[in-house]
Amino acid sequence: LLDLKIAESPQTVDTFLRAVTEADAAAGGVAAAACGIALDQLAVDNPDAWNLVATLAWLGPDPVPLSLLAGPCTAGDPARLADLAAVAHRRGLARIDGDAVQMHPTPAGVVVGPGGNGDRAAAAVRLLRAAAPADPHSRTWRTLLPHVLAATDPARRLDDVVVEVGWLLHSAGSYLKARGEARAAQALFEDAHDLYRTPDELADEQRL
């Protein structure tokens, strides 16, 4: 269950509840409205923690290894990263699970929103491209695969990272093929291939 906490925020409980009541919750409901207010307050109180939360949101719902986040969120400082993850945990926006941190889906949905922000979506893809091994037999792929599938969602605006998306999809397909999951691998290979087709090729297929 979503358990937002404002103990570390200068906002009083009454102020928080009044803001939720006044928020337009028609689209996402009261929970989404509360998350939006909590995220806005975090951005004011601790911008670095907000950046961590935003990065988590774009990497999908599965637990994200802290080692993957150290570079973009804290310039490689693991102690600082742990502190920021603890802030997100205390605010009820994410939970820490061993060496990984997982964001609650409701605030994650508020961060990502419909359509997906191009800059943040592209940053998630670049982060995964830098971390993904070329060897399809690497154990790292087991951890990265759900994040790769989330970050390469075609509903997101990824025009600036088409090459990176294609590489990730093909490499993820190679990993699945190595595991004996041929059908799932073929679907990713086809998605990767579609990214490299020219506009003329796509137009010819649509006329068939």
PDB file of C-alpha atoms in Angstrom:
ATOM      1  CA  LEU A   1       0.000   0.000   0.000  1.00  0.00           C
ATOM      2  CA  LEU A   2       1.088   3.546  -0.695  1.00  0.00           C
ATOM      3  CA  ASP A   3       2.255   5.143   2.544  1.00  0.00           C
ATOM      4  CA  LEU A   4       3.337   8.714   1.920  1.00  0.00           C
ATOM      5  CA  LYS A   5       5.151  10.374   4.804  1.00  0.00           C
ATOM      6  CA  ILE A   6       5.757  14.077   5.329  1.00  0.00           C
ATOM      7  CA  ALA A   7       7.592  13.971   8.660  1.00  0.00           C
ATOM      8  CA  GLU A   8      10.773  15.328   7.069  1.00  0.00           C
ATOM      9  CA  SER A   9       8.926  18.028   5.168  1.00  0.00           C
ATOM     10  CA  PRO A  10       8.242  21.523   6.502  1.00  0.00           C
ATOM     11  CA  GLN A  11       4.653  20.996   5.358  1.00  0.00           C
ATOM     12  CA  THR A  12       2.170  20.315   8.174  1.00  0.00           C
ATOM     13  CA  VAL A  13      -0.303  17.463   7.942  1.00  0.00           C
ATOM     14  CA  ASP A  14      -3.199  19.911   7.647  1.00  0.00           C
ATOM     15  CA  THR A  15      -1.476  21.775   4.825  1.00  0.00           C
ATOM     16  CA  PHE A  16      -0.738  18.543   2.988  1.00  0.00           C
ATOM     17  CA  LEU A  17      -4.314  17.264   3.316  1.00  0.00           C
ATOM     18  CA  ARG A  18      -5.743  20.596   2.244  1.00  0.00           C
ATOM     19  CA  ALA A  19      -3.510  20.596  -0.850  1.00  0.00           C
ATOM     20  CA  VAL A  20      -4.660  17.075  -1.734  1.00  0.00           C
ATOM     21  CA  THR A  21      -8.298  18.078  -1.305  1.00  0.00           C
ATOM     22  CA  GLU A  22      -7.848  21.100  -3.536  1.00  0.00           C
ATOM     23  CA  ALA A  23      -5.866  19.227  -6.217  1.00  0.00           C
ATOM     24  CA  ASP A  24      -7.632  18.221  -9.386  1.00  0.00           C
ATOM     25  CA  ALA A  25      -7.717  14.446  -8.858  1.00  0.00           C
ATOM     26  CA  ALA A  26     -10.198  13.671 -11.626  1.00  0.00           C
ATOM     27  CA  ALA A  27      -7.633  11.998 -13.877  1.00  0.00           C
ATOM     28  CA  GLY A  28      -5.521  10.005 -11.460  1.00  0.00           C
ATOM     29  CA  GLY A  29      -7.519   9.903  -8.239  1.00  0.00           C
ATOM     30  CA  VAL A  30      -6.645  11.080  -4.766  1.00  0.00           C
ATOM     31  CA  ALA A  31      -3.565   8.827  -4.493  1.00  0.00           C
ATOM     32  CA  ALA A  32      -2.044  10.297  -7.651  1.00  0.00           C
ATOM     33  CA  ALA A  33      -2.832  13.829  -6.465  1.00  0.00           C
ATOM     34  CA  ALA A  34      -1.167  13.134  -3.117  1.00  0.00           C
ATOM     35  CA  CYS A  35       1.881  11.681  -4.859  1.00  0.00           C
ATOM     36  CA  GLY A  36       2.147  14.706  -7.112  1.00  0.00           C
ATOM     37  CA  ILE A  37       2.166  17.033  -4.119  1.00  0.00           C
ATOM     38  CA  ALA A  38       4.689  14.852  -2.272  1.00  0.00           C
ATOM     39  CA  LEU A  39       6.964  14.812  -5.326  1.00  0.00           C
ATOM     40  CA  ASP A  40       6.712  18.579  -5.754  1.00  0.00           C
ATOM     41  CA  GLN A  41       7.638  19.046  -2.093  1.00  0.00           C
ATOM     42  CA  LEU A  42      10.592  16.661  -2.444  1.00  0.00           C
ATOM     43  CA  ALA A  43      11.845  18.658  -5.428  1.00  0.00           C
ATOM     44  CA  VAL A  44      11.903  21.748  -3.209  1.00  0.00           C
ATOM     45  CA  ASP A  45      13.318  20.084  -0.098  1.00  0.00           C
ATOM     46  CA  ASN A  46      15.904  17.837  -1.725  1.00  0.00           C
ATOM     47  CA  PRO A  47      16.427  18.176  -5.503  1.00  0.00           C
ATOM     48  CA  ASP A  48      19.020  15.392  -5.562  1.00  0.00           C
ATOM     49  CA  ALA A  49      16.583  12.943  -3.970  1.00  0.00           C
ATOM     50  CA  TRP A  50      13.934  14.024  -6.468  1.00  0.00           C
ATOM     51  CA  ASN A  51      16.376  13.324  -9.308  1.00  0.00           C
ATOM     52  CA  LEU A  52      16.938   9.829  -7.932  1.00  0.00           C
ATOM     53  CA  VAL A  53      13.191   9.213  -7.719  1.00  0.00           C
ATOM     54  CA  ALA A  54      12.669  10.519 -11.249  1.00  0.00           C
ATOM     55  CA  THR A  55      15.418   8.255 -12.580  1.00  0.00           C
ATOM     56  CA  LEU A  56      13.840   5.262 -10.841  1.00  0.00           C
ATOM     57  CA  ALA A  57      10.464   6.042 -12.385  1.00  0.00           C
ATOM     58  CA  TRP A  58      11.824   5.869 -15.922  1.00  0.00           C
ATOM     59  CA  LEU A  59      13.543   2.511 -15.283  1.00  0.00           C
ATOM     60  CA  GLY A  60      10.301   0.670 -14.595  1.00  0.00           C
ATOM     61  CA  PRO A  61       8.690  -1.004 -11.587  1.00  0.00           C
ATOM     62  CA  ASP A  62      11.315  -3.656 -10.816  1.00  0.00           C
ATOM     63  CA  PRO A  63      14.000  -3.110  -8.143  1.00  0.00           C
ATOM     64  CA  VAL A  64      16.923  -1.110  -9.535  1.00  0.00           C
ATOM     65  CA  PRO A  65      20.455  -1.938  -8.348  1.00  0.00           C
ATOM     66  CA  LEU A  66      21.992   0.983  -6.492  1.00  0.00           C
ATOM     67  CA  SER A  67      25.179   0.391  -8.478  1.00  0.00           C
ATOM     68  CA  LEU A  68      23.310   1.332 -11.660  1.00  0.00           C
ATOM     69  CA  LEU A  69      22.236   4.666 -10.184  1.00  0.00           C
ATOM     70  CA  ALA A  70      25.461   5.888  -8.598  1.00  0.00           C
ATOM     71  CA  GLY A  71      26.841   7.553 -11.711  1.00  0.00           C
ATOM     72  CA  PRO A  72      23.872   9.621 -12.910  1.00  0.00           C
ATOM     73  CA  CYS A  73      22.529  10.503  -9.452  1.00  0.00           C
ATOM     74  CA  THR A  74      25.585  11.053  -7.258  1.00  0.00           C
ATOM     75  CA  ALA A  75      28.639  11.168  -9.555  1.00  0.00           C
ATOM     76  CA  GLY A  76      29.669   7.744  -8.323  1.00  0.00           C
ATOM     77  CA  ASP A  77      29.391   8.403  -4.573  1.00  0.00           C
ATOM     78  CA  PRO A  78      27.737   5.282  -3.060  1.00  0.00           C
ATOM     79  CA  ALA A  79      27.365   6.808   0.420  1.00  0.00           C
ATOM     80  CA  ARG A  80      25.560   9.835  -0.982  1.00  0.00           C
ATOM     81  CA  LEU A  81      23.366   7.549  -3.078  1.00  0.00           C
ATOM     82  CA  ALA A  82      22.404   5.538  -0.009  1.00  0.00           C
ATOM     83  CA  ASP A  83      21.441   8.768   1.770  1.00  0.00           C
ATOM     84  CA  LEU A  84      19.212   9.858  -1.117  1.00  0.00           C
ATOM     85  CA  ALA A  85      17.575   6.445  -1.347  1.00  0.00           C
ATOM     86  CA  ALA A  86      16.880   6.647   2.391  1.00  0.00           C
ATOM     87  CA  VAL A  87      15.148  10.016   1.898  1.00  0.00           C
ATOM     88  CA  ALA A  88      12.919   8.541  -0.826  1.00  0.00           C
ATOM     89  CA  HIS A  89      12.156   5.597   1.454  1.00  0.00           C
ATOM     90  CA  ARG A  90      11.273   7.799   4.423  1.00  0.00           C
ATOM     91  CA  ARG A  91       8.966   9.889   2.249  1.00  0.00           C
ATOM     92  CA  GLY A  92       7.114   6.712   1.230  1.00  0.00           C
ATOM     93  CA  LEU A  93       7.994   7.127  -2.463  1.00  0.00           C
ATOM     94  CA  ALA A  94      10.313   4.124  -2.752  1.00  0.00           C
ATOM     95  CA  ARG A  95      11.550   1.209  -0.705  1.00  0.00           C
ATOM     96  CA  ILE A  96      15.038  -0.135  -0.197  1.00  0.00           C
ATOM     97  CA  ASP A  97      15.539  -3.854  -0.680  1.00  0.00           C
ATOM     98  CA  GLY A  98      19.108  -4.880   0.064  1.00  0.00           C
ATOM     99  CA  ASP A  99      21.324  -3.438  -2.667  1.00  0.00           C
ATOM    100  CA  ALA A 100      18.388  -2.236  -4.749  1.00  0.00           C
ATOM    101  CA  VAL A 101      15.712   0.427  -4.533  1.00  0.00           C
ATOM    102  CA  GLN A 102      12.200   0.128  -5.907  1.00  0.00           C
ATOM    103  CA  MET A 103       9.787   2.959  -6.568  1.00  0.00           C
ATOM    104  CA  HIS A 104       6.100   2.663  -5.773  1.00  0.00           C
ATOM    105  CA  PRO A 105       4.097   2.461  -9.050  1.00  0.00           C
ATOM    106  CA  THR A 106       1.719   5.322  -8.197  1.00  0.00           C
ATOM    107  CA  PRO A 107       4.338   8.087  -7.837  1.00  0.00           C
ATOM    108  CA  ALA A 108       6.267   6.502 -10.701  1.00  0.00           C
ATOM    109  CA  GLY A 109       3.213   6.925 -12.904  1.00  0.00           C
ATOM    110  CA  VAL A 110       2.931  10.559 -11.846  1.00  0.00           C
ATOM    111  CA  VAL A 111       6.577  11.202 -12.774  1.00  0.00           C
ATOM    112  CA  VAL A 112       6.416   9.480 -16.158  1.00  0.00           C
ATOM    113  CA  GLY A 113       2.952  10.693 -17.129  1.00  0.00           C
ATOM    114  CA  PRO A 114       1.223  10.021 -20.448  1.00  0.00           C
ATOM    115  CA  GLY A 115       3.471  10.033 -23.509  1.00  0.00           C
ATOM    116  CA  GLY A 116       6.719  10.273 -21.597  1.00  0.00           C
ATOM    117  CA  ASN A 117       9.164  13.144 -21.313  1.00  0.00           C
ATOM    118  CA  GLY A 118      11.723  12.909 -24.101  1.00  0.00           C
ATOM    119  CA  ASP A 119      14.762  14.023 -22.135  1.00  0.00           C
ATOM    120  CA  ARG A 120      14.152  11.744 -19.162  1.00  0.00           C
ATOM    121  CA  ALA A 121      13.151   8.804 -21.359  1.00  0.00           C
ATOM    122  CA  ALA A 122      16.314   9.185 -23.432  1.00  0.00           C
ATOM    123  CA  ALA A 123      18.454   9.488 -20.303  1.00  0.00           C
ATOM    124  CA  ALA A 124      17.120   6.155 -19.022  1.00  0.00           C
ATOM    125  CA  VAL A 125      17.997   4.502 -22.324  1.00  0.00           C
ATOM    126  CA  ARG A 126      21.514   5.948 -22.305  1.00  0.00           C
ATOM    127  CA  LEU A 127      22.027   4.816 -18.718  1.00  0.00           C
ATOM    128  CA  LEU A 128      21.096   1.245 -19.616  1.00  0.00           C
ATOM    129  CA  ARG A 129      23.166   1.286 -22.813  1.00  0.00           C
ATOM    130  CA  ALA A 130      26.229   2.256 -20.800  1.00  0.00           C
ATOM    131  CA  ALA A 131      25.607  -0.495 -18.235  1.00  0.00           C
ATOM    132  CA  ALA A 132      24.590  -3.341 -20.538  1.00  0.00           C
ATOM    133  CA  PRO A 133      27.284  -5.919 -21.344  1.00  0.00           C
ATOM    134  CA  ALA A 134      27.950  -7.040 -24.903  1.00  0.00           C
ATOM    135  CA  ASP A 135      28.101 -10.675 -23.783  1.00  0.00           C
ATOM    136  CA  PRO A 136      24.562 -12.128 -23.941  1.00  0.00           C
ATOM    137  CA  HIS A 137      25.586 -14.777 -21.402  1.00  0.00           C
ATOM    138  CA  SER A 138      26.458 -12.192 -18.740  1.00  0.00           C
ATOM    139  CA  ARG A 139      24.441 -12.499 -15.524  1.00  0.00           C
ATOM    140  CA  THR A 140      24.016  -8.724 -15.599  1.00  0.00           C
ATOM    141  CA  TRP A 141      21.326  -9.144 -18.245  1.00  0.00           C
ATOM    142  CA  ARG A 142      19.061 -10.928 -15.794  1.00  0.00           C
ATOM    143  CA  THR A 143      18.941  -7.747 -13.708  1.00  0.00           C
ATOM    144  CA  LEU A 144      18.830  -5.279 -16.594  1.00  0.00           C
ATOM    145  CA  LEU A 145      16.241  -6.988 -18.802  1.00  0.00           C
ATOM    146  CA  PRO A 146      13.059  -5.670 -17.108  1.00  0.00           C
ATOM    147  CA  HIS A 147      14.492  -2.151 -17.091  1.00  0.00           C
ATOM    148  CA  VAL A 148      15.482  -2.396 -20.758  1.00  0.00           C
ATOM    149  CA  LEU A 149      11.957  -3.490 -21.673  1.00  0.00           C
ATOM    150  CA  ALA A 150      10.473  -0.601 -19.662  1.00  0.00           C
ATOM    151  CA  ALA A 151      12.878   2.042 -20.970  1.00  0.00           C
ATOM    152  CA  THR A 152      12.407   1.043 -24.629  1.00  0.00           C
ATOM    153  CA  ASP A 153       8.615   1.172 -24.447  1.00  0.00           C
ATOM    154  CA  PRO A 154       7.492   2.447 -27.888  1.00  0.00           C
ATOM    155  CA  ALA A 155       4.984   4.749 -26.179  1.00  0.00           C
ATOM    156  CA  ARG A 156       7.898   6.878 -24.986  1.00  0.00           C
ATOM    157  CA  ARG A 157       9.546   9.664 -26.954  1.00  0.00           C
ATOM    158  CA  LEU A 158      12.843   8.063 -27.945  1.00  0.00           C
ATOM    159  CA  ASP A 159      13.678   9.739 -31.252  1.00  0.00           C
ATOM    160  CA  ASP A 160      17.022  10.967 -29.926  1.00  0.00           C
ATOM    161  CA  VAL A 161      18.210   7.497 -28.893  1.00  0.00           C
ATOM    162  CA  VAL A 162      17.020   5.257 -31.716  1.00  0.00           C
ATOM    163  CA  VAL A 163      20.443   3.658 -32.165  1.00  0.00           C
ATOM    164  CA  GLU A 164      20.745   2.939 -28.444  1.00  0.00           C
ATOM    165  CA  VAL A 165      17.214   1.501 -28.310  1.00  0.00           C
ATOM    166  CA  GLY A 166      17.962  -0.762 -31.267  1.00  0.00           C
ATOM    167  CA  TRP A 167      21.163  -2.006 -29.664  1.00  0.00           C
ATOM    168  CA  LEU A 168      19.436  -2.697 -26.344  1.00  0.00           C
ATOM    169  CA  LEU A 169      16.566  -4.566 -27.980  1.00  0.00           C
ATOM    170  CA  HIS A 170      18.892  -6.691 -30.114  1.00  0.00           C
ATOM    171  CA  SER A 171      21.185  -7.430 -27.185  1.00  0.00           C
ATOM    172  CA  ALA A 172      18.255  -8.289 -24.935  1.00  0.00           C
ATOM    173  CA  GLY A 173      17.015 -10.607 -27.668  1.00  0.00           C
ATOM    174  CA  SER A 174      20.411 -12.271 -27.789  1.00  0.00           C
ATOM    175  CA  TYR A 175      20.249 -12.807 -24.042  1.00  0.00           C
ATOM    176  CA  LEU A 176      16.814 -14.410 -24.274  1.00  0.00           C
ATOM    177  CA  LYS A 177      17.938 -16.587 -27.173  1.00  0.00           C
ATOM    178  CA  ALA A 178      20.912 -17.762 -25.119  1.00  0.00           C
ATOM    179  CA  ARG A 179      18.435 -18.729 -22.391  1.00  0.00           C
ATOM    180  CA  GLY A 180      16.400 -20.764 -24.843  1.00  0.00           C
ATOM    181  CA  GLU A 181      13.507 -18.294 -25.069  1.00  0.00           C
ATOM    182  CA  ALA A 182      13.455 -18.164 -28.854  1.00  0.00           C
ATOM    183  CA  ARG A 183       9.973 -16.719 -29.317  1.00  0.00           C
ATOM    184  CA  ALA A 184      10.531 -13.798 -26.937  1.00  0.00           C
ATOM    185  CA  ALA A 185      13.959 -13.223 -28.484  1.00  0.00           C
ATOM    186  CA  GLN A 186      12.520 -13.089 -32.005  1.00  0.00           C
ATOM    187  CA  ALA A 187      10.012 -10.422 -30.983  1.00  0.00           C
ATOM    188  CA  LEU A 188      12.843  -8.193 -29.734  1.00  0.00           C
ATOM    189  CA  PHE A 189      14.930  -8.856 -32.850  1.00  0.00           C
ATOM    190  CA  GLU A 190      11.992  -7.759 -35.000  1.00  0.00           C
ATOM    191  CA  ASP A 191      11.464  -4.619 -32.920  1.00  0.00           C
ATOM    192  CA  ALA A 192      15.152  -3.766 -33.279  1.00  0.00           C
ATOM    193  CA  HIS A 193      15.005  -4.361 -37.036  1.00  0.00           C
ATOM    194  CA  ASP A 194      11.974  -2.081 -37.392  1.00  0.00           C
ATOM    195  CA  LEU A 195      13.920   0.821 -35.908  1.00  0.00           C
ATOM    196  CA  TYR A 196      16.483   0.687 -38.708  1.00  0.00           C
ATOM    197  CA  ARG A 197      14.096   0.521 -41.637  1.00  0.00           C
ATOM    198  CA  THR A 198      13.952   3.597 -43.850  1.00  0.00           C
ATOM    199  CA  PRO A 199      10.771   5.700 -44.230  1.00  0.00           C
ATOM    200  CA  ASP A 200      10.437   4.406 -47.832  1.00  0.00           C
ATOM    201  CA  GLU A 201      10.519   0.791 -46.627  1.00  0.00           C
ATOM    202  CA  LEU A 202       7.861   1.497 -44.040  1.00  0.00           C
ATOM    203  CA  ALA A 203       5.677   3.266 -46.628  1.00  0.00           C
ATOM    204  CA  ASP A 204       5.966   0.310 -49.029  1.00  0.00           C
ATOM    205  CA  GLU A 205       4.843  -2.089 -46.298  1.00  0.00           C
ATOM    206  CA  GLN A 206       1.854   0.080 -45.421  1.00  0.00           C
ATOM    207  CA  ARG A 207       0.697   0.009 -49.075  1.00  0.00           C
ATOM    208  CA  LEU A 208       0.722  -3.807 -49.162  1.00  0.00           C
TER     209      LEU A 208
END
